[in-house]
C-alpha cells in the first residue's frame, strides 16, 4: 500500500491535455509516460509539487471525445523520449492511467470552467 502523500491537505488539480493524434495517447497508455510542450511544463510541475494529486484528462484535438484520464505520477524531468518522434516536446514524466475509454464531450457539457470564462469543459 502507498503511504499518504506529504501534500495530502493540499488541493487536487485537473488539467485537460490535448494531443495532436491518437498514437500519442496509445503510447502513453502502454508505457505510462507523457510528454508535453515546454510551455506546459512549469505549470504542471508547479501543480505536482503544490497539490495532493494532479489528474490529467486526455483528448485528441478535433475528436470531440475524451480518451481517458490519468494521475500525474512524477515531476517532469529533463530526459526526453524518442517515442513521440517529434521536436517540440519537453521532458518525460510518469502517468498512472485510471480510465482508458472514449467519452463524448456531450457527457461533460454541464461542467463549466470558472477559470476559463465559464466555458464548457472539452
Tab-separated table of C-alpha atoms in Angstrom:
chain	number	residue	atom	x	y	z
A	1	UNK	CA	0.000	0.000	0.000
A	2	UNK	CA	1.118	3.519	-0.711
A	3	UNK	CA	1.957	5.844	2.125
A	4	UNK	CA	-0.122	9.031	2.361
A	5	UNK	CA	1.029	11.921	0.247
A	6	UNK	CA	3.029	14.504	2.204
A	7	UNK	CA	0.819	17.037	0.407
A	8	UNK	CA	-2.460	15.379	1.404
A	9	UNK	CA	-4.002	18.604	2.730
A	10	UNK	CA	-3.272	20.462	-0.484
A	11	UNK	CA	-5.832	20.893	-3.287
A	12	UNK	CA	-6.347	18.489	-6.161
A	13	UNK	CA	-5.653	19.930	-9.623
A	14	UNK	CA	-7.072	18.941	-13.020
A	15	UNK	CA	-5.716	19.655	-16.496
A	16	UNK	CA	-7.034	18.810	-19.948
A	17	UNK	CA	-4.212	17.568	-22.137
A	18	UNK	CA	-4.760	17.923	-25.878
A	19	UNK	CA	-2.872	15.574	-28.155
A	20	UNK	CA	-2.371	16.037	-31.879
A	21	UNK	CA	-3.053	12.356	-32.516
A	22	UNK	CA	-4.333	9.123	-31.016
A	23	UNK	CA	-0.931	7.435	-31.393
A	24	UNK	CA	0.498	9.587	-28.567
A	25	UNK	CA	-2.386	8.556	-26.293
A	26	UNK	CA	-1.753	4.877	-27.159
A	27	UNK	CA	1.969	5.245	-26.343
A	28	UNK	CA	1.102	6.875	-23.046
A	29	UNK	CA	-1.370	4.164	-22.090
A	30	UNK	CA	1.110	1.399	-22.969
A	31	UNK	CA	4.216	2.897	-21.348
A	32	UNK	CA	2.773	5.013	-18.534
A	33	UNK	CA	4.554	8.171	-19.668
A	34	UNK	CA	3.635	11.518	-21.160
A	35	UNK	CA	5.456	14.491	-22.602
A	36	UNK	CA	4.121	17.946	-23.267
A	37	UNK	CA	5.348	21.213	-24.667
A	38	UNK	CA	7.889	23.162	-22.619
A	39	UNK	CA	5.306	25.933	-22.130
A	40	UNK	CA	3.130	23.487	-20.121
A	41	UNK	CA	5.945	22.043	-18.031
A	42	UNK	CA	6.250	24.823	-15.446
A	43	UNK	CA	2.506	24.835	-14.790
A	44	UNK	CA	2.303	21.040	-14.438
A	45	UNK	CA	5.417	20.781	-12.262
A	46	UNK	CA	4.108	23.552	-10.019
A	47	UNK	CA	0.808	21.735	-9.653
A	48	UNK	CA	2.602	18.442	-8.952
A	49	UNK	CA	4.634	19.938	-6.088
A	50	UNK	CA	1.875	22.142	-4.659
A	51	UNK	CA	-1.084	19.746	-4.890
A	52	UNK	CA	-2.040	16.474	-3.260
A	53	UNK	CA	-2.940	14.991	-6.654
A	54	UNK	CA	-2.831	16.091	-10.291
A	55	UNK	CA	-5.272	14.498	-12.734
A	56	UNK	CA	-4.766	14.753	-16.482
A	57	UNK	CA	-7.771	14.375	-18.748
A	58	UNK	CA	-6.723	13.491	-22.290
A	59	UNK	CA	-8.343	14.441	-25.574
A	60	UNK	CA	-7.203	14.178	-29.176
A	61	UNK	CA	-7.559	17.533	-30.920
A	62	UNK	CA	-10.719	17.635	-33.022
A	63	UNK	CA	-12.024	14.238	-31.838
A	64	UNK	CA	-14.991	15.525	-29.835
A	65	UNK	CA	-14.104	12.972	-27.136
A	66	UNK	CA	-12.000	12.495	-24.056
A	67	UNK	CA	-9.794	9.416	-24.362
A	68	UNK	CA	-9.459	8.819	-20.628
A	69	UNK	CA	-7.723	10.204	-17.594
A	70	UNK	CA	-4.595	9.561	-15.562
A	71	UNK	CA	-2.850	10.706	-12.421
A	72	UNK	CA	0.468	12.519	-12.747
A	73	UNK	CA	2.991	10.112	-11.186
A	74	UNK	CA	6.188	12.164	-11.215
A	75	UNK	CA	7.529	15.620	-11.823
A	76	UNK	CA	8.665	16.411	-15.359
A	77	UNK	CA	12.366	15.779	-15.777
A	78	UNK	CA	14.900	16.762	-18.411
A	79	UNK	CA	15.010	13.350	-20.086
A	80	UNK	CA	13.267	13.326	-23.453
A	81	UNK	CA	11.652	10.388	-25.191
A	82	UNK	CA	12.029	9.252	-28.766
A	83	UNK	CA	8.559	7.666	-28.550
A	84	UNK	CA	6.857	10.789	-29.819
A	85	UNK	CA	9.427	11.255	-32.581
A	86	UNK	CA	8.674	14.953	-32.900
A	87	UNK	CA	10.610	18.011	-31.884
A	88	UNK	CA	8.878	20.479	-29.630
A	89	UNK	CA	8.194	18.197	-26.666
A	90	UNK	CA	9.878	18.620	-23.314
A	91	UNK	CA	10.808	16.093	-20.684
A	92	UNK	CA	9.024	12.843	-19.927
A	93	UNK	CA	7.042	12.151	-16.778
A	94	UNK	CA	5.131	9.208	-15.372
A	95	UNK	CA	1.365	8.921	-15.584
A	96	UNK	CA	-0.839	6.290	-13.990
A	97	UNK	CA	-3.847	5.653	-16.218
A	98	UNK	CA	-7.096	5.316	-14.297
A	99	UNK	CA	-9.582	5.062	-17.152
A	100	UNK	CA	-8.884	4.343	-20.825
A	101	UNK	CA	-12.155	4.994	-22.566
A	102	UNK	CA	-13.526	7.304	-25.234
A	103	UNK	CA	-16.166	9.585	-23.715
A	104	UNK	CA	-18.060	12.123	-25.825
A	105	UNK	CA	-17.814	15.782	-24.815
A	106	UNK	CA	-21.632	15.834	-24.667
A	107	UNK	CA	-21.438	13.937	-21.344
A	108	UNK	CA	-19.470	16.827	-19.828
A	109	UNK	CA	-21.416	19.787	-21.247
A	110	UNK	CA	-22.867	20.520	-17.815
A	111	UNK	CA	-19.321	21.150	-16.492
A	112	UNK	CA	-18.141	24.746	-16.751
A	113	UNK	CA	-14.613	26.008	-16.129
A	114	UNK	CA	-14.689	29.066	-13.837
A	115	UNK	CA	-11.026	29.815	-14.706
A	116	UNK	CA	-11.854	29.978	-18.440
A	117	UNK	CA	-14.855	32.352	-18.575
A	118	UNK	CA	-17.227	29.516	-17.568
A	119	UNK	CA	-16.725	27.819	-20.932
A	120	UNK	CA	-17.683	24.165	-21.338
A	121	UNK	CA	-15.057	21.629	-20.338
A	122	UNK	CA	-13.886	19.909	-23.524
